[in-house]
Each structure stands twice: as C-alpha cells, then as structure tokens.
Amino acid sequence: MKGETRQFTGVQVLRFAAAMLVVVMHITQAISMHIHGTGPSHYWADGSAGVDIFFVISGFVMAMSTASLPADGPARLDSAWVFMRRRLVRIAPLYWFYTLLKVALLLAMPALAARSSVEPGHLAASLLFIPAMSPWGLVQPTLPVGWTLNFEMLFYAIFAAAIALGAPRIRFCLAAFGLVFLAGYFLPDSTVLNFYAQTIVFEFILGVCIAHALLHFRRPGPLAGLAALAAGVLFMFVPDWGHSADRFATWGCAAALIVLGAVWLEPWTVRAPLASRLSFLGDASYSIYLSHTFVVPAGVQVLKRLGVQDSLAIGLAVGLAVVVAGCLSYVWLERPMTAFFKRALFGAPKLPIPPATTTTTSIPGK
C-alpha cells in the first residue's frame, strides 16, 4: 500500500463530525448567553474534542499523501516547497476571507461583537498565522477559531522540513515538537512559544503513526475498526476529564482510536448508501468550521427575536443553518478560491495526451 493517496470515506465523515462537534459546542454557548442568560462559561465543553480529531486526521492525511515522495536527491527540496504551497492554498485564502469579513463587520457594526476589536498589529499576526495576544486579553487570532490553524501551520512547516531533509517523519516531528515544547517551558514569557508548548501538538504525530501502520502493516478487518471506534468514543465522552486532565492523554488518544477505527472500517463505509453525500460534507467541513462563527450567533439571535425559547429546537435549526451555509461557502467560495490560487501558483493543469487510435473496441468501465 506504499504511496497510497486515495480518499478515505470514513475519514471524510469524521471531518464533518469533528466540525459539528465544535459547532454544537458554540451553539450551546450562544444559547447560554442569549437565551438562558447564564453567560459564556456555561456550554458543552466536550465539543472541543472535535479539534483533537481534526489534528489526528491532519497528521494522517499529510503522511498518506506524501508517502511516495522521494527520500533523497535534489527533488526533496522541490517536493517540500510544493507541499507547503499546496497547504497554504488549501488553508489560507478562505481563512483570510472570513477574517477580513469579521474585520469589516466589526468596523461597520461594532455593537455586534461582545469582546472583539481590531488592532493592526494583531490583525497582521492573525493573517500570518502567528500566535499573538488579542485586544481582549487571550492568545487568539482575530477570528478566534483560527487558533487551531496556528498549530496546523506549525505542523506543516515541520513536516515540510522533514520532507526537505529526507528525515523519518515520525521521529523528526517528535523531535521538533519536543524542542518547541521545551523552549516554551524554559521561555514562558514568549507568547509564541508558550502557545505552542501544549501537548495537543503531539496529536498530529498520532495521525502520522496511523498512516505509517497502514502503509507498512496488514490492516485488520472492519470489526476491529468498529471496536476501536467505539472504544475511542467512549474514552472521549464518557469520563468527566475536567480541565486538569492532559488533553493529549485523554482526547488525543481517544481521537487516535476514532481515526484508526474509521480507517479500518473503510471496506464497510465506502459501501454505505450515503457514503458519497457524507464525503461531500467532509469536503465542506473546513467551510463549516470557519463560517459557523458567523451563523451561530446570528441564528440564535434571530430565533430569540422570533420568540423561540426551546434549546433543542434552537440547536437543531441553527445546526442545520450552519451545514447549509458551510456547504454554500464550500461551493461558492472555497472551491473557486482554491482553484484560482492553484492556477496562480502552479499554472493551468496540462491536458492529457489522447491515446493513439487503435482498432480495439474499449469496454466502458474496464
């Protein structure tokens, strides 16, 4: 299976599920603030575990998609540079769009923001994926959910360095993250290093390890995948871990079990009746993740003005609105922007050369 880069439907479904976990968390927070009046600290905090699933998936996908790249020779540098450009094209344009959209809304209607303001230096750091102290006193970008992208960009940079050096991916990433972690521990006054010195960074390596196992060892059957998936879900959500529990040891390991289970379940998942539609929702998960920060507060406020007070009804209606808005964002914004920047950075794709005409009749599907 070396060099396998095909899409895993189960992982795509997980991307959507992870995005919706974060969405549900923010819906409960918005309901607490605007419907119940209990403030922003009362919400379903376990929804944040969707981020941990995202990070494990990211490590898995990066390792799988680069497994066939050359490990030696001058092509390594070119491969690393292409890898980094592709990740920037995939992540940056849509994030910049929604960040600037928030800035425009704050400047036009500052009363809409509960705890946000715009400072040029902080905005620049946000757009460049540099952790910085926000005007509201937290190490967050202008678009707060973008804090996860700061970790993603660190992982991409380290992974690209491993490609450029031809180094073993797991050991190199582990050593690099370890150095960052130690630097943050010994230099606590550095905002950037202190931000990165969190055990959550090691979750990317769990995904890389899953890819390594898939590429070099025999894959167990779907029943083993079902067991791993169930164990991961139970380990993630049944115990009350609390804020003092280490995130990597709890949600991170649970996320790894869930992703591993999804990979092993692939023979069943790919044959599921709704597999293609759920895979589309996975494609739209990034748009859902970024756009929901606008849809959730607006949706809850609109339903409040309409007199809706039932939390379940609000949650279902706003959740559906988030999915619809995210899919529209994916089709109308994300895909066109990604295609535009791909053409700008990589050039127009070359048309395949038509095969020579022969007298043999081809059979469709063969």
mmCIF file of C-alpha atoms in Angstrom:
data_model
loop_
_atom_site.group_PDB
_atom_site.id
_atom_site.type_symbol
_atom_site.label_atom_id
_atom_site.label_comp_id
_atom_site.label_asym_id
_atom_site.label_seq_id
_atom_site.Cartn_x
_atom_site.Cartn_y
_atom_site.Cartn_z
ATOM 1 C CA MET A 1 0.000 0.000 0.000
ATOM 2 C CA LYS A 2 3.017 2.266 -0.141
ATOM 3 C CA GLY A 3 2.273 5.578 -1.779
ATOM 4 C CA GLU A 4 -1.481 5.226 -1.371
ATOM 5 C CA THR A 5 -3.188 8.599 -1.590
ATOM 6 C CA ARG A 6 -6.794 7.656 -2.203
ATOM 7 C CA GLN A 7 -9.534 9.340 -0.245
ATOM 8 C CA PHE A 8 -10.890 7.531 2.801
ATOM 9 C CA THR A 9 -14.653 7.998 3.036
ATOM 10 C CA GLY A 10 -14.662 7.222 6.745
ATOM 11 C CA VAL A 11 -12.075 9.904 7.422
ATOM 12 C CA GLN A 12 -14.153 12.341 5.360
ATOM 13 C CA VAL A 13 -17.189 11.574 7.518
ATOM 14 C CA LEU A 14 -15.056 12.115 10.605
ATOM 15 C CA ARG A 15 -14.003 15.546 9.341
ATOM 16 C CA PHE A 16 -17.664 16.540 9.171
ATOM 17 C CA ALA A 17 -18.388 15.024 12.590
ATOM 18 C CA ALA A 18 -15.420 16.860 14.121
ATOM 19 C CA ALA A 19 -16.572 20.169 12.669
ATOM 20 C CA MET A 20 -20.089 19.610 14.001
ATOM 21 C CA LEU A 21 -18.786 18.826 17.490
ATOM 22 C CA VAL A 22 -17.230 22.295 17.569
ATOM 23 C CA VAL A 23 -20.398 23.787 16.109
ATOM 24 C CA VAL A 24 -22.594 22.188 18.791
ATOM 25 C CA MET A 25 -20.250 23.468 21.486
ATOM 26 C CA HIS A 26 -20.606 27.027 20.219
ATOM 27 C CA ILE A 27 -24.369 26.664 19.794
ATOM 28 C CA THR A 28 -24.720 25.676 23.451
ATOM 29 C CA GLN A 29 -22.555 28.633 24.415
ATOM 30 C CA ALA A 30 -24.674 31.033 22.352
ATOM 31 C CA ILE A 31 -27.877 29.618 23.867
ATOM 32 C CA SER A 32 -26.411 30.046 27.337
ATOM 33 C CA MET A 33 -25.528 33.672 26.627
ATOM 34 C CA HIS A 34 -28.550 34.855 24.655
ATOM 35 C CA ILE A 35 -31.420 32.582 25.717
ATOM 36 C CA HIS A 36 -30.727 31.487 29.299
ATOM 37 C CA GLY A 37 -28.607 34.469 30.304
ATOM 38 C CA THR A 38 -26.106 32.292 32.188
ATOM 39 C CA GLY A 39 -23.040 33.677 30.428
ATOM 40 C CA PRO A 40 -20.376 32.318 28.047
ATOM 41 C CA SER A 41 -18.852 29.887 30.554
ATOM 42 C CA HIS A 42 -21.845 27.524 30.542
ATOM 43 C CA TYR A 43 -21.681 25.264 27.493
ATOM 44 C CA TRP A 44 -20.947 21.713 26.292
ATOM 45 C CA ALA A 45 -17.166 21.829 26.542
ATOM 46 C CA ASP A 46 -16.674 18.284 25.213
ATOM 47 C CA GLY A 47 -17.440 19.578 21.729
ATOM 48 C CA SER A 48 -13.919 20.965 21.687
ATOM 49 C CA ALA A 49 -12.730 17.377 21.191
ATOM 50 C CA GLY A 50 -13.575 17.850 17.534
ATOM 51 C CA VAL A 51 -10.322 19.813 17.271
ATOM 52 C CA ASP A 52 -8.353 16.805 18.511
ATOM 53 C CA ILE A 53 -9.974 14.631 15.847
ATOM 54 C CA PHE A 54 -9.059 17.254 13.245
ATOM 55 C CA PHE A 55 -5.406 17.221 14.333
ATOM 56 C CA VAL A 56 -5.092 13.430 14.183
ATOM 57 C CA ILE A 57 -6.763 13.428 10.759
ATOM 58 C CA SER A 58 -4.364 16.138 9.585
ATOM 59 C CA GLY A 59 -1.340 14.073 10.549
ATOM 60 C CA PHE A 60 -2.810 11.005 8.871
ATOM 61 C CA VAL A 61 -3.673 12.791 5.617
ATOM 62 C CA MET A 62 -0.319 14.581 5.347
ATOM 63 C CA ALA A 63 1.591 11.323 5.853
ATOM 64 C CA MET A 64 -0.554 9.358 3.413
ATOM 65 C CA SER A 65 -0.471 12.000 0.685
ATOM 66 C CA THR A 66 3.333 12.357 0.814
ATOM 67 C CA ALA A 67 4.273 8.701 1.306
ATOM 68 C CA SER A 68 5.587 8.319 -2.253
ATOM 69 C CA LEU A 69 7.727 11.490 -2.282
ATOM 70 C CA PRO A 70 11.484 10.945 -2.825
ATOM 71 C CA ALA A 71 13.535 10.474 0.346
ATOM 72 C CA ASP A 72 16.846 11.544 -1.192
ATOM 73 C CA GLY A 73 18.261 13.651 -4.007
ATOM 74 C CA PRO A 74 17.617 17.270 -5.007
ATOM 75 C CA ALA A 75 13.909 16.589 -5.638
ATOM 76 C CA ARG A 76 13.341 16.642 -1.868
ATOM 77 C CA LEU A 77 13.543 20.454 -1.702
ATOM 78 C CA ASP A 78 11.136 20.881 -4.584
ATOM 79 C CA SER A 79 8.741 18.397 -3.005
ATOM 80 C CA ALA A 80 8.846 20.228 0.320
ATOM 81 C CA TRP A 81 8.203 23.577 -1.354
ATOM 82 C CA VAL A 82 5.305 22.195 -3.403
ATOM 83 C CA PHE A 83 3.863 20.579 -0.263
ATOM 84 C CA MET A 84 3.962 23.877 1.655
ATOM 85 C CA ARG A 85 2.447 25.856 -1.199
ATOM 86 C CA ARG A 86 -0.372 23.352 -1.535
ATOM 87 C CA ARG A 87 -1.144 23.571 2.166
ATOM 88 C CA LEU A 88 -1.179 27.375 2.034
ATOM 89 C CA VAL A 89 -3.508 27.307 -0.963
ATOM 90 C CA ARG A 90 -5.805 24.914 0.886
ATOM 91 C CA ILE A 91 -5.887 26.796 4.199
ATOM 92 C CA ALA A 92 -5.072 30.479 3.823
ATOM 93 C CA PRO A 93 -7.482 32.039 1.263
ATOM 94 C CA LEU A 94 -10.738 31.030 2.963
ATOM 95 C CA TYR A 95 -9.345 31.866 6.398
ATOM 96 C CA TRP A 96 -8.237 35.284 5.188
ATOM 97 C CA PHE A 97 -11.673 35.869 3.660
ATOM 98 C CA TYR A 98 -13.542 35.136 6.888
ATOM 99 C CA THR A 99 -11.008 37.048 8.993
ATOM 100 C CA LEU A 100 -11.420 40.134 6.815
ATOM 101 C CA LEU A 101 -15.188 39.645 6.808
ATOM 102 C CA LYS A 102 -15.140 39.801 10.586
ATOM 103 C CA VAL A 103 -12.990 42.938 10.486
ATOM 104 C CA ALA A 104 -15.455 44.547 8.086
ATOM 105 C CA LEU A 105 -18.390 43.654 10.359
ATOM 106 C CA LEU A 106 -16.598 44.971 13.440
ATOM 107 C CA LEU A 107 -15.809 48.250 11.729
ATOM 108 C CA ALA A 108 -19.323 48.618 10.344
ATOM 109 C CA MET A 109 -21.276 47.356 13.371
ATOM 110 C CA PRO A 110 -19.031 47.216 16.461
ATOM 111 C CA ALA A 111 -22.043 46.571 18.699
ATOM 112 C CA LEU A 112 -22.283 43.044 17.239
ATOM 113 C CA ALA A 113 -19.025 41.992 18.883
ATOM 114 C CA ALA A 114 -19.142 41.006 22.531
ATOM 115 C CA ARG A 115 -15.409 41.005 23.160
ATOM 116 C CA SER A 116 -13.648 41.869 19.909
ATOM 117 C CA SER A 117 -11.840 44.832 18.457
ATOM 118 C CA VAL A 118 -9.345 45.410 15.673
ATOM 119 C CA GLU A 119 -5.691 46.325 16.133
ATOM 120 C CA PRO A 120 -3.462 46.422 13.021
ATOM 121 C CA GLY A 121 -0.574 44.506 14.624
ATOM 122 C CA HIS A 122 -2.815 41.763 15.944
ATOM 123 C CA LEU A 123 -4.659 41.520 12.621
ATOM 124 C CA ALA A 124 -1.355 41.151 10.749
ATOM 125 C CA ALA A 125 -0.240 38.393 13.134
ATOM 126 C CA SER A 126 -3.582 36.651 12.645
ATOM 127 C CA LEU A 127 -3.294 36.700 8.861
ATOM 128 C CA LEU A 128 0.279 35.360 9.081
ATOM 129 C CA PHE A 129 -0.700 32.529 11.478
ATOM 130 C CA ILE A 130 1.464 33.933 14.283
ATOM 131 C CA PRO A 131 0.103 33.467 17.827
ATOM 132 C CA ALA A 132 -0.346 36.879 19.441
ATOM 133 C CA MET A 133 -2.142 38.425 22.377
ATOM 134 C CA SER A 134 -5.522 39.726 21.279
ATOM 135 C CA PRO A 135 -7.074 43.061 22.313
ATOM 136 C CA TRP A 136 -9.473 41.083 24.512
ATOM 137 C CA GLY A 137 -6.642 39.505 26.507
ATOM 138 C CA LEU A 138 -6.415 35.984 25.053
ATOM 139 C CA VAL A 139 -3.878 34.438 22.684
ATOM 140 C CA GLN A 140 -6.338 34.213 19.824
ATOM 141 C CA PRO A 141 -6.435 35.474 16.238
ATOM 142 C CA THR A 142 -8.989 37.995 15.011
ATOM 143 C CA LEU A 143 -11.181 35.053 14.018
ATOM 144 C CA PRO A 144 -10.891 33.106 17.294
ATOM 145 C CA VAL A 145 -11.431 29.624 15.823
ATOM 146 C CA GLY A 146 -8.264 30.238 13.808
ATOM 147 C CA TRP A 147 -6.154 29.281 16.837
ATOM 148 C CA THR A 148 -6.215 25.720 15.523
ATOM 149 C CA LEU A 149 -4.733 26.891 12.219
ATOM 150 C CA ASN A 150 -1.700 28.274 14.039
ATOM 151 C CA PHE A 151 -0.977 24.713 15.186
ATOM 152 C CA GLU A 152 -1.702 23.377 11.708
ATOM 153 C CA MET A 153 0.813 25.756 10.122
ATOM 154 C CA LEU A 154 3.479 24.788 12.642
ATOM 155 C CA PHE A 155 2.896 21.135 11.790
ATOM 156 C CA TYR A 156 3.035 21.835 8.059
ATOM 157 C CA ALA A 157 6.318 23.724 8.420
ATOM 158 C CA ILE A 158 7.920 20.939 10.456
ATOM 159 C CA PHE A 159 6.559 18.261 8.134
ATOM 160 C CA ALA A 160 7.875 20.159 5.112
ATOM 161 C CA ALA A 161 11.304 20.341 6.784
ATOM 162 C CA ALA A 162 11.210 16.562 7.249
ATOM 163 C CA ILE A 163 10.444 16.137 3.544
ATOM 164 C CA ALA A 164 13.241 18.532 2.552
ATOM 165 C CA LEU A 165 15.774 16.719 4.728
ATOM 166 C CA GLY A 166 14.585 13.242 3.819
ATOM 167 C CA ALA A 167 14.202 12.539 7.528
ATOM 168 C CA PRO A 168 11.903 9.877 9.029
ATOM 169 C CA ARG A 169 8.647 11.761 9.505
ATOM 170 C CA ILE A 170 7.620 10.417 12.900
ATOM 171 C CA ARG A 171 10.997 10.825 14.592
ATOM 172 C CA PHE A 172 11.648 14.223 13.043
ATOM 173 C CA CYS A 173 8.236 15.631 14.030
ATOM 174 C CA LEU A 174 8.553 14.161 17.511
ATOM 175 C CA ALA A 175 11.983 15.748 17.990
ATOM 176 C CA ALA A 176 10.878 19.110 16.572
ATOM 177 C CA PHE A 177 7.721 19.297 18.670
ATOM 178 C CA GLY A 178 9.750 18.222 21.700
ATOM 179 C CA LEU A 179 12.190 21.096 21.152
ATOM 180 C CA VAL A 180 9.327 23.574 20.749
ATOM 181 C CA PHE A 181 7.704 22.203 23.883
ATOM 182 C CA LEU A 182 10.915 22.528 25.897
ATOM 183 C CA ALA A 183 11.605 26.016 24.529
ATOM 184 C CA GLY A 184 8.149 27.125 25.628
ATOM 185 C CA TYR A 185 8.742 25.645 29.071
ATOM 186 C CA PHE A 186 12.065 27.426 29.564
ATOM 187 C CA LEU A 187 10.941 30.701 27.938
ATOM 188 C CA PRO A 188 7.492 31.239 29.454
ATOM 189 C CA ASP A 189 7.483 34.951 28.585
ATOM 190 C CA SER A 190 7.434 34.200 24.860
ATOM 191 C CA THR A 191 3.822 34.364 23.696
ATOM 192 C CA VAL A 192 4.525 32.277 20.597
ATOM 193 C CA LEU A 193 6.490 29.527 22.334
ATOM 194 C CA ASN A 194 4.151 29.438 25.305
ATOM 195 C CA PHE A 195 1.224 28.987 22.936
ATOM 196 C CA TYR A 196 2.885 26.093 21.125
ATOM 197 C CA ALA A 197 4.098 24.404 24.328
ATOM 198 C CA GLN A 198 0.919 22.362 24.668
ATOM 199 C CA THR A 199 0.676 18.602 24.434
ATOM 200 C CA ILE A 200 -2.014 18.956 21.773
ATOM 201 C CA VAL A 201 0.769 19.427 19.181
ATOM 202 C CA PHE A 202 1.736 15.773 19.552
ATOM 203 C CA GLU A 203 -1.689 14.692 18.266
ATOM 204 C CA PHE A 204 -0.521 15.313 14.703
ATOM 205 C CA ILE A 205 2.108 12.622 15.239
ATOM 206 C CA LEU A 206 -0.594 10.144 16.245
ATOM 207 C CA GLY A 207 -2.097 10.617 12.801
ATOM 208 C CA VAL A 208 1.297 10.129 11.157
ATOM 209 C CA CYS A 209 1.718 6.903 13.143
ATOM 210 C CA ILE A 210 -1.667 5.627 11.943
ATOM 211 C CA ALA A 211 -0.617 6.289 8.336
ATOM 212 C CA HIS A 212 2.715 4.544 8.917
ATOM 213 C CA ALA A 213 0.943 1.479 10.313
ATOM 214 C CA LEU A 214 -1.488 1.428 7.395
ATOM 215 C CA LEU A 215 1.311 1.669 4.836
ATOM 216 C CA HIS A 216 3.580 -0.968 6.364
ATOM 217 C CA PHE A 217 1.374 -3.464 8.180
ATOM 218 C CA ARG A 218 -1.677 -5.503 7.380
ATOM 219 C CA ARG A 219 -4.959 -3.738 8.050
ATOM 220 C CA PRO A 220 -7.328 -5.573 10.453
ATOM 221 C CA GLY A 221 -10.896 -6.204 9.434
ATOM 222 C CA PRO A 222 -13.867 -3.841 9.846
ATOM 223 C CA LEU A 223 -14.938 -5.483 13.110
ATOM 224 C CA ALA A 224 -11.645 -4.380 14.683
ATOM 225 C CA GLY A 225 -12.328 -0.916 13.305
ATOM 226 C CA LEU A 226 -15.773 -0.868 14.876
ATOM 227 C CA ALA A 227 -14.274 -1.881 18.220
ATOM 228 C CA ALA A 228 -11.562 0.812 18.012
ATOM 229 C CA LEU A 229 -14.105 3.462 17.029
ATOM 230 C CA ALA A 230 -16.448 2.540 19.881
ATOM 231 C CA ALA A 231 -13.575 2.485 22.377
ATOM 232 C CA GLY A 232 -12.421 5.920 21.212
ATOM 233 C CA VAL A 233 -15.884 7.451 21.502
ATOM 234 C CA LEU A 234 -16.402 6.003 24.977
ATOM 235 C CA PHE A 235 -12.951 7.107 26.143
ATOM 236 C CA MET A 236 -13.540 10.595 24.774
ATOM 237 C CA PHE A 237 -17.018 11.350 26.077
ATOM 238 C CA VAL A 238 -17.934 9.068 28.981
ATOM 239 C CA PRO A 239 -15.351 10.128 31.629
ATOM 240 C CA ASP A 240 -15.575 13.629 33.034
ATOM 241 C CA TRP A 241 -11.971 14.585 32.324
ATOM 242 C CA GLY A 242 -12.181 18.152 33.588
ATOM 243 C CA HIS A 243 -9.772 20.986 32.817
ATOM 244 C CA SER A 244 -6.877 19.454 34.767
ATOM 245 C CA ALA A 245 -6.595 16.335 32.573
ATOM 246 C CA ASP A 246 -3.882 16.277 29.943
ATOM 247 C CA ARG A 247 -5.501 16.801 26.537
ATOM 248 C CA PHE A 248 -3.134 14.531 24.619
ATOM 249 C CA ALA A 249 -3.546 11.627 27.048
ATOM 250 C CA THR A 250 -7.350 11.896 27.022
ATOM 251 C CA TRP A 251 -8.978 13.429 23.959
ATOM 252 C CA GLY A 252 -5.849 12.996 21.831
ATOM 253 C CA CYS A 253 -5.563 9.251 22.380
ATOM 254 C CA ALA A 254 -9.334 8.883 22.042
ATOM 255 C CA ALA A 255 -9.209 10.770 18.735
ATOM 256 C CA ALA A 256 -6.454 8.442 17.514
ATOM 257 C CA LEU A 257 -8.625 5.410 18.302
ATOM 258 C CA ILE A 258 -11.552 7.002 16.457
ATOM 259 C CA VAL A 259 -9.487 7.794 13.356
ATOM 260 C CA LEU A 260 -7.878 4.343 13.429
ATOM 261 C CA GLY A 261 -11.307 2.764 13.680
ATOM 262 C CA ALA A 262 -12.578 4.822 10.744
ATOM 263 C CA VAL A 263 -9.624 3.704 8.612
ATOM 264 C CA TRP A 264 -10.152 0.040 9.465
ATOM 265 C CA LEU A 265 -13.903 0.397 8.827
ATOM 266 C CA GLU A 266 -13.329 1.699 5.309
ATOM 267 C CA PRO A 267 -14.430 -1.518 3.495
ATOM 268 C CA TRP A 268 -17.860 -1.101 5.095
ATOM 269 C CA THR A 269 -18.042 2.697 4.983
ATOM 270 C CA VAL A 270 -17.300 3.015 1.288
ATOM 271 C CA ARG A 271 -20.302 0.760 0.510
ATOM 272 C CA ALA A 272 -22.714 2.715 2.715
ATOM 273 C CA PRO A 273 -25.747 4.145 0.834
ATOM 274 C CA LEU A 274 -24.969 7.765 1.794
ATOM 275 C CA ALA A 275 -21.192 7.495 1.529
ATOM 276 C CA SER A 276 -20.787 9.981 -1.324
ATOM 277 C CA ARG A 277 -23.028 12.606 0.266
ATOM 278 C CA LEU A 278 -21.327 12.298 3.616
ATOM 279 C CA SER A 279 -17.981 12.553 1.843
ATOM 280 C CA PHE A 280 -19.152 15.865 0.347
ATOM 281 C CA LEU A 281 -19.949 17.135 3.844
ATOM 282 C CA GLY A 282 -16.403 16.171 4.806
ATOM 283 C CA ASP A 283 -15.118 18.266 1.920
ATOM 284 C CA ALA A 284 -17.206 21.165 3.224
ATOM 285 C CA SER A 285 -16.031 20.733 6.834
ATOM 286 C CA TYR A 286 -13.412 23.498 6.633
ATOM 287 C CA SER A 287 -16.006 25.967 5.348
ATOM 288 C CA ILE A 288 -18.403 24.805 8.059
ATOM 289 C CA TYR A 289 -15.729 25.295 10.704
ATOM 290 C CA LEU A 290 -14.881 28.859 9.658
ATOM 291 C CA SER A 291 -18.334 30.131 8.693
ATOM 292 C CA HIS A 292 -20.206 28.813 11.721
ATOM 293 C CA THR A 293 -18.732 31.562 13.906
ATOM 294 C CA PHE A 294 -20.967 33.976 11.979
ATOM 295 C CA VAL A 295 -24.022 31.757 11.545
ATOM 296 C CA VAL A 296 -24.354 30.535 15.147
ATOM 297 C CA PRO A 297 -24.677 33.872 16.999
ATOM 298 C CA ALA A 298 -26.813 35.356 14.222
ATOM 299 C CA GLY A 299 -29.101 32.327 14.122
ATOM 300 C CA VAL A 300 -29.614 32.211 17.885
ATOM 301 C CA GLN A 301 -30.359 35.939 17.992
ATOM 302 C CA VAL A 302 -32.872 35.701 15.139
ATOM 303 C CA LEU A 303 -34.707 32.788 16.792
ATOM 304 C CA LYS A 304 -34.748 34.675 20.088
ATOM 305 C CA ARG A 305 -36.418 37.639 18.401
ATOM 306 C CA LEU A 306 -38.940 35.269 16.859
ATOM 307 C CA GLY A 307 -39.807 34.095 20.371
ATOM 308 C CA VAL A 308 -38.258 30.633 20.179
ATOM 309 C CA GLN A 309 -37.033 29.581 23.622
ATOM 310 C CA ASP A 310 -36.678 25.802 23.365
ATOM 311 C CA SER A 311 -32.973 24.932 23.425
ATOM 312 C CA LEU A 312 -33.353 21.746 21.378
ATOM 313 C CA ALA A 313 -35.329 23.487 18.639
ATOM 314 C CA ILE A 314 -32.796 26.302 18.503
ATOM 315 C CA GLY A 315 -29.909 23.849 18.392
ATOM 316 C CA LEU A 316 -31.413 21.815 15.539
ATOM 317 C CA ALA A 317 -32.402 24.874 13.495
ATOM 318 C CA VAL A 318 -29.073 26.640 13.911
ATOM 319 C CA GLY A 319 -27.133 23.429 13.291
ATOM 320 C CA LEU A 320 -28.991 22.901 10.011
ATOM 321 C CA ALA A 321 -28.353 26.524 9.033
ATOM 322 C CA VAL A 322 -24.647 26.031 9.746
ATOM 323 C CA VAL A 323 -24.466 22.965 7.485
ATOM 324 C CA VAL A 324 -26.305 24.738 4.650
ATOM 325 C CA ALA A 325 -24.164 27.881 4.977
ATOM 326 C CA GLY A 326 -20.986 25.807 5.132
ATOM 327 C CA CYS A 327 -21.886 23.841 2.003
ATOM 328 C CA LEU A 328 -22.680 27.061 0.135
ATOM 329 C CA SER A 329 -19.398 28.536 1.329
ATOM 330 C CA TYR A 330 -17.570 25.457 0.061
ATOM 331 C CA VAL A 331 -19.207 25.541 -3.375
ATOM 332 C CA TRP A 332 -19.268 29.313 -3.919
ATOM 333 C CA LEU A 333 -16.143 30.451 -2.069
ATOM 334 C CA GLU A 334 -13.708 27.728 -1.061
ATOM 335 C CA ARG A 335 -13.551 25.719 -4.270
ATOM 336 C CA PRO A 336 -13.308 28.736 -6.619
ATOM 337 C CA MET A 337 -10.671 30.433 -4.462
ATOM 338 C CA THR A 338 -8.643 27.245 -4.147
ATOM 339 C CA ALA A 339 -8.798 26.700 -7.916
ATOM 340 C CA PHE A 340 -7.763 30.311 -8.578
ATOM 341 C CA PHE A 341 -4.733 30.185 -6.297
ATOM 342 C CA LYS A 342 -3.729 26.768 -7.630
ATOM 343 C CA ARG A 343 -3.660 28.226 -11.138
ATOM 344 C CA ALA A 344 -1.736 31.265 -9.896
ATOM 345 C CA LEU A 345 0.904 29.229 -8.058
ATOM 346 C CA PHE A 346 1.093 26.043 -10.097
ATOM 347 C CA GLY A 347 -0.177 27.049 -13.523
ATOM 348 C CA ALA A 348 -3.057 25.637 -15.522
ATOM 349 C CA PRO A 349 -3.268 21.833 -15.456
ATOM 350 C CA LYS A 350 -1.936 20.173 -18.577
ATOM 351 C CA LEU A 351 -4.463 18.394 -20.734
ATOM 352 C CA PRO A 352 -3.828 14.673 -21.088
ATOM 353 C CA ILE A 353 -2.487 13.498 -24.462
ATOM 354 C CA PRO A 354 -5.186 11.442 -26.201
ATOM 355 C CA PRO A 355 -4.187 7.834 -26.813
ATOM 356 C CA ALA A 356 -3.381 6.663 -30.327
ATOM 357 C CA THR A 357 -6.332 5.346 -32.281
ATOM 358 C CA THR A 358 -6.478 1.557 -32.465
ATOM 359 C CA THR A 359 -8.889 -0.972 -33.866
ATOM 360 C CA THR A 360 -9.586 -2.413 -30.415
ATOM 361 C CA THR A 361 -13.024 -1.584 -29.058
ATOM 362 C CA SER A 362 -12.870 -0.348 -25.497
ATOM 363 C CA ILE A 363 -15.362 -1.571 -22.936
ATOM 364 C CA PRO A 364 -16.809 1.158 -20.638
ATOM 365 C CA GLY A 365 -15.692 0.735 -17.090
ATOM 366 C CA LYS A 366 -12.741 -1.511 -17.918
#
